[in-house]
Amino acid sequence: GDDTITVHDNIVTNASIDMGEGDDTLTSSGDVERGASIDMGDGDNTVNLGADIDNATLTTGSGNDTINIGDDLQSNASVNTGAGDDSVTVTDAIHDHGSLDTGAGDDTVSARQMTTGGSVQTGEGNDSVTIIKWKKILLSIQEAEMIV
């Protein structure tokens, strides 16, 4: 079914959240870090994180997903949105081997900056990727049809 979870702190140390199928919403005011794993499942999901994703994974299945990361995507963290028309906003930086893969669909990605080791991969579709500041990077945006 359609589930809503609100966490008023960090999601840390190998914590695991599995939302299953449905149009789900997850909100956390803190970091997602230290091996934490979030699987939103198939559906039109919304994820609002108040801080970093750091050495953790966030996965959504097929569906039109909205992900808002309140700070950085960093330190071997990964976000994979699956097929669908997805929107991902990173308030600060994608860096230090933080990776984002939006899969197939007409996706929109925005971040304030991308620095060393950050990567964005988009799949088939009419995608828009906006990075405001580039800093000492080897660009690793793949399969984007449109870069703004």
PDB file of C-alpha atoms in Angstrom:
ATOM      1  CA  GLY A   1       0.000   0.000   0.000  1.00  0.00           C
ATOM      2  CA  ASP A   2       0.864   3.665   0.199  1.00  0.00           C
ATOM      3  CA  ASP A   3       3.150   4.234   3.196  1.00  0.00           C
ATOM      4  CA  THR A   4       4.559   7.301   4.961  1.00  0.00           C
ATOM      5  CA  ILE A   5       7.566   7.255   7.300  1.00  0.00           C
ATOM      6  CA  THR A   6       8.989  10.302   9.089  1.00  0.00           C
ATOM      7  CA  VAL A   7      12.346  10.003  10.883  1.00  0.00           C
ATOM      8  CA  HIS A   8      13.313  12.873  13.199  1.00  0.00           C
ATOM      9  CA  ASP A   9      17.000  11.945  13.261  1.00  0.00           C
ATOM     10  CA  ASN A  10      19.723  10.200  11.233  1.00  0.00           C
ATOM     11  CA  ILE A  11      19.276   6.834   9.496  1.00  0.00           C
ATOM     12  CA  VAL A  12      22.585   5.098  10.274  1.00  0.00           C
ATOM     13  CA  THR A  13      24.726   2.032  10.909  1.00  0.00           C
ATOM     14  CA  ASN A  14      23.318  -0.591   8.560  1.00  0.00           C
ATOM     15  CA  ALA A  15      19.704   0.450   9.114  1.00  0.00           C
ATOM     16  CA  SER A  16      17.375  -0.965   6.459  1.00  0.00           C
ATOM     17  CA  ILE A  17      14.068   0.514   5.278  1.00  0.00           C
ATOM     18  CA  ASP A  18      11.988  -1.427   2.726  1.00  0.00           C
ATOM     19  CA  MET A  19       8.770   0.388   1.774  1.00  0.00           C
ATOM     20  CA  GLY A  20       7.405  -2.190  -0.714  1.00  0.00           C
ATOM     21  CA  GLU A  21       5.073  -1.357  -3.609  1.00  0.00           C
ATOM     22  CA  GLY A  22       2.903   1.740  -3.464  1.00  0.00           C
ATOM     23  CA  ASP A  23       3.136   5.513  -3.657  1.00  0.00           C
ATOM     24  CA  ASP A  24       5.351   5.974  -0.611  1.00  0.00           C
ATOM     25  CA  THR A  25       6.835   8.986   1.211  1.00  0.00           C
ATOM     26  CA  LEU A  26       9.957   9.003   3.379  1.00  0.00           C
ATOM     27  CA  THR A  27      11.090  12.125   5.238  1.00  0.00           C
ATOM     28  CA  SER A  28      14.204  12.336   7.414  1.00  0.00           C
ATOM     29  CA  SER A  29      15.662  15.421   9.071  1.00  0.00           C
ATOM     30  CA  GLY A  30      19.154  13.929   9.358  1.00  0.00           C
ATOM     31  CA  ASP A  31      21.852  12.068   7.453  1.00  0.00           C
ATOM     32  CA  VAL A  32      21.517   8.676   5.789  1.00  0.00           C
ATOM     33  CA  GLU A  33      24.907   7.079   6.405  1.00  0.00           C
ATOM     34  CA  ARG A  34      27.206   4.258   7.543  1.00  0.00           C
ATOM     35  CA  GLY A  35      25.771   1.440   5.437  1.00  0.00           C
ATOM     36  CA  ALA A  36      22.093   2.381   5.705  1.00  0.00           C
ATOM     37  CA  SER A  37      19.884   1.047   2.912  1.00  0.00           C
ATOM     38  CA  ILE A  38      16.551   2.450   1.732  1.00  0.00           C
ATOM     39  CA  ASP A  39      14.396   0.660  -0.859  1.00  0.00           C
ATOM     40  CA  MET A  40      11.257   2.594  -1.771  1.00  0.00           C
ATOM     41  CA  GLY A  41       9.878  -0.130  -4.096  1.00  0.00           C
ATOM     42  CA  ASP A  42       7.770   0.428  -7.219  1.00  0.00           C
ATOM     43  CA  GLY A  43       5.357   3.368  -7.251  1.00  0.00           C
ATOM     44  CA  ASP A  44       5.400   7.149  -7.446  1.00  0.00           C
ATOM     45  CA  ASN A  45       7.634   7.738  -4.430  1.00  0.00           C
ATOM     46  CA  THR A  46       8.783  10.893  -2.630  1.00  0.00           C
ATOM     47  CA  VAL A  47      11.955  11.080  -0.532  1.00  0.00           C
ATOM     48  CA  ASN A  48      12.882  14.239   1.407  1.00  0.00           C
ATOM     49  CA  LEU A  49      16.201  14.066   3.253  1.00  0.00           C
ATOM     50  CA  GLY A  50      17.372  16.935   5.432  1.00  0.00           C
ATOM     51  CA  ALA A  51      21.108  16.256   5.121  1.00  0.00           C
ATOM     52  CA  ASP A  52      23.757  14.017   3.470  1.00  0.00           C
ATOM     53  CA  ILE A  53      23.650  10.572   1.953  1.00  0.00           C
ATOM     54  CA  ASP A  54      27.053   9.249   2.983  1.00  0.00           C
ATOM     55  CA  ASN A  55      28.184   5.631   2.393  1.00  0.00           C
ATOM     56  CA  ALA A  56      24.573   4.454   2.017  1.00  0.00           C
ATOM     57  CA  THR A  57      22.125   3.433  -0.730  1.00  0.00           C
ATOM     58  CA  LEU A  58      18.743   4.774  -1.811  1.00  0.00           C
ATOM     59  CA  THR A  59      16.803   2.825  -4.444  1.00  0.00           C
ATOM     60  CA  THR A  60      13.406   3.447  -5.952  1.00  0.00           C
ATOM     61  CA  GLY A  61      11.707   1.040  -8.334  1.00  0.00           C
ATOM     62  CA  SER A  62       9.743   1.941 -11.412  1.00  0.00           C
ATOM     63  CA  GLY A  63       7.503   4.977 -11.101  1.00  0.00           C
ATOM     64  CA  ASN A  64       7.707   8.749 -11.212  1.00  0.00           C
ATOM     65  CA  ASP A  65       9.851   9.540  -8.193  1.00  0.00           C
ATOM     66  CA  THR A  66      10.872  12.791  -6.482  1.00  0.00           C
ATOM     67  CA  ILE A  67      14.047  12.831  -4.379  1.00  0.00           C
ATOM     68  CA  ASN A  68      15.308  15.869  -2.461  1.00  0.00           C
ATOM     69  CA  ILE A  69      18.695  15.568  -0.733  1.00  0.00           C
ATOM     70  CA  GLY A  70      19.269  18.399   1.731  1.00  0.00           C
ATOM     71  CA  ASP A  71      23.059  18.454   1.458  1.00  0.00           C
ATOM     72  CA  ASP A  72      25.618  16.127  -0.247  1.00  0.00           C
ATOM     73  CA  LEU A  73      25.582  12.809  -2.099  1.00  0.00           C
ATOM     74  CA  GLN A  74      29.041  11.568  -1.101  1.00  0.00           C
ATOM     75  CA  SER A  75      31.481   8.945   0.156  1.00  0.00           C
ATOM     76  CA  ASN A  76      30.466   5.948  -1.984  1.00  0.00           C
ATOM     77  CA  ALA A  77      26.754   6.651  -1.554  1.00  0.00           C
ATOM     78  CA  SER A  78      24.457   5.681  -4.413  1.00  0.00           C
ATOM     79  CA  VAL A  79      20.995   6.724  -5.538  1.00  0.00           C
ATOM     80  CA  ASN A  80      19.239   4.604  -8.194  1.00  0.00           C
ATOM     81  CA  THR A  81      15.762   5.687  -9.280  1.00  0.00           C
ATOM     82  CA  GLY A  82      14.746   2.995 -11.789  1.00  0.00           C
ATOM     83  CA  ALA A  83      12.461   3.564 -14.779  1.00  0.00           C
ATOM     84  CA  GLY A  84      10.064   6.513 -14.754  1.00  0.00           C
ATOM     85  CA  ASP A  85      10.050  10.285 -15.026  1.00  0.00           C
ATOM     86  CA  ASP A  86      12.157  11.114 -11.973  1.00  0.00           C
ATOM     87  CA  SER A  87      13.269  14.372 -10.355  1.00  0.00           C
ATOM     88  CA  VAL A  88      16.391  14.447  -8.159  1.00  0.00           C
ATOM     89  CA  THR A  89      17.641  17.584  -6.391  1.00  0.00           C
ATOM     90  CA  VAL A  90      20.920  17.637  -4.460  1.00  0.00           C
ATOM     91  CA  THR A  91      21.065  20.878  -2.471  1.00  0.00           C
ATOM     92  CA  ASP A  92      24.862  20.920  -2.359  1.00  0.00           C
ATOM     93  CA  ALA A  93      27.389  18.552  -4.014  1.00  0.00           C
ATOM     94  CA  ILE A  94      27.708  15.188  -5.694  1.00  0.00           C
ATOM     95  CA  HIS A  95      31.295  14.184  -4.875  1.00  0.00           C
ATOM     96  CA  ASP A  96      33.754  11.716  -3.323  1.00  0.00           C
ATOM     97  CA  HIS A  97      32.377   8.770  -5.337  1.00  0.00           C
ATOM     98  CA  GLY A  98      28.745   9.655  -4.756  1.00  0.00           C
ATOM     99  CA  SER A  99      26.738   8.328  -7.697  1.00  0.00           C
ATOM    100  CA  LEU A 100      23.311   8.932  -9.166  1.00  0.00           C
ATOM    101  CA  ASP A 101      21.639   6.720 -11.806  1.00  0.00           C
ATOM    102  CA  THR A 102      18.166   7.811 -12.906  1.00  0.00           C
ATOM    103  CA  GLY A 103      17.400   4.935 -15.300  1.00  0.00           C
ATOM    104  CA  ALA A 104      15.039   5.236 -18.271  1.00  0.00           C
ATOM    105  CA  GLY A 105      12.478   8.041 -18.457  1.00  0.00           C
ATOM    106  CA  ASP A 106      12.349  11.812 -18.821  1.00  0.00           C
ATOM    107  CA  ASP A 107      14.422  12.705 -15.770  1.00  0.00           C
ATOM    108  CA  THR A 108      15.486  15.988 -14.176  1.00  0.00           C
ATOM    109  CA  VAL A 109      18.635  16.245 -12.065  1.00  0.00           C
ATOM    110  CA  SER A 110      19.971  19.344 -10.347  1.00  0.00           C
ATOM    111  CA  ALA A 111      22.844  19.939  -7.942  1.00  0.00           C
ATOM    112  CA  ARG A 112      24.674  23.016  -6.742  1.00  0.00           C
ATOM    113  CA  GLN A 113      28.059  21.485  -7.543  1.00  0.00           C
ATOM    114  CA  MET A 114      29.852  18.358  -8.695  1.00  0.00           C
ATOM    115  CA  THR A 115      33.408  17.768  -7.537  1.00  0.00           C
ATOM    116  CA  THR A 116      36.048  15.036  -7.664  1.00  0.00           C
ATOM    117  CA  GLY A 117      34.609  11.543  -8.027  1.00  0.00           C
ATOM    118  CA  GLY A 118      30.921  12.443  -8.368  1.00  0.00           C
ATOM    119  CA  SER A 119      28.911  10.819 -11.174  1.00  0.00           C
ATOM    120  CA  VAL A 120      25.494  11.116 -12.794  1.00  0.00           C
ATOM    121  CA  GLN A 121      24.134   8.558 -15.227  1.00  0.00           C
ATOM    122  CA  THR A 122      20.808   8.945 -16.982  1.00  0.00           C
ATOM    123  CA  GLY A 123      19.105   6.313 -19.131  1.00  0.00           C
ATOM    124  CA  GLU A 124      16.956   6.552 -22.227  1.00  0.00           C
ATOM    125  CA  GLY A 125      14.620   9.545 -22.372  1.00  0.00           C
ATOM    126  CA  ASN A 126      14.702  13.320 -22.600  1.00  0.00           C
ATOM    127  CA  ASP A 127      16.746  14.173 -19.540  1.00  0.00           C
ATOM    128  CA  SER A 128      17.836  17.487 -18.060  1.00  0.00           C
ATOM    129  CA  VAL A 129      20.952  17.716 -15.886  1.00  0.00           C
ATOM    130  CA  THR A 130      21.825  21.037 -14.216  1.00  0.00           C
ATOM    131  CA  ILE A 131      25.052  21.446 -12.260  1.00  0.00           C
ATOM    132  CA  ILE A 132      25.704  25.033 -11.181  1.00  0.00           C
ATOM    133  CA  LYS A 133      29.399  24.693 -10.290  1.00  0.00           C
ATOM    134  CA  TRP A 134      31.966  22.231 -11.655  1.00  0.00           C
ATOM    135  CA  LYS A 135      35.071  21.774  -9.553  1.00  0.00           C
ATOM    136  CA  LYS A 136      38.108  19.609 -10.415  1.00  0.00           C
ATOM    137  CA  ILE A 137      36.166  16.760 -11.981  1.00  0.00           C
ATOM    138  CA  LEU A 138      36.304  14.307 -14.785  1.00  0.00           C
ATOM    139  CA  LEU A 139      32.773  14.629 -16.124  1.00  0.00           C
ATOM    140  CA  SER A 140      30.901  11.341 -15.816  1.00  0.00           C
ATOM    141  CA  ILE A 141      27.423  12.114 -17.068  1.00  0.00           C
ATOM    142  CA  GLN A 142      26.294   9.339 -19.367  1.00  0.00           C
ATOM    143  CA  GLU A 143      23.369   8.980 -21.748  1.00  0.00           C
ATOM    144  CA  ALA A 144      21.940  12.448 -21.021  1.00  0.00           C
ATOM    145  CA  GLU A 145      19.970  13.710 -24.002  1.00  0.00           C
ATOM    146  CA  MET A 146      20.018  17.313 -22.845  1.00  0.00           C
ATOM    147  CA  ILE A 147      22.423  19.056 -20.472  1.00  0.00           C
ATOM    148  CA  VAL A 148      21.407  22.512 -19.267  1.00  0.00           C
TER     149      VAL A 148
END
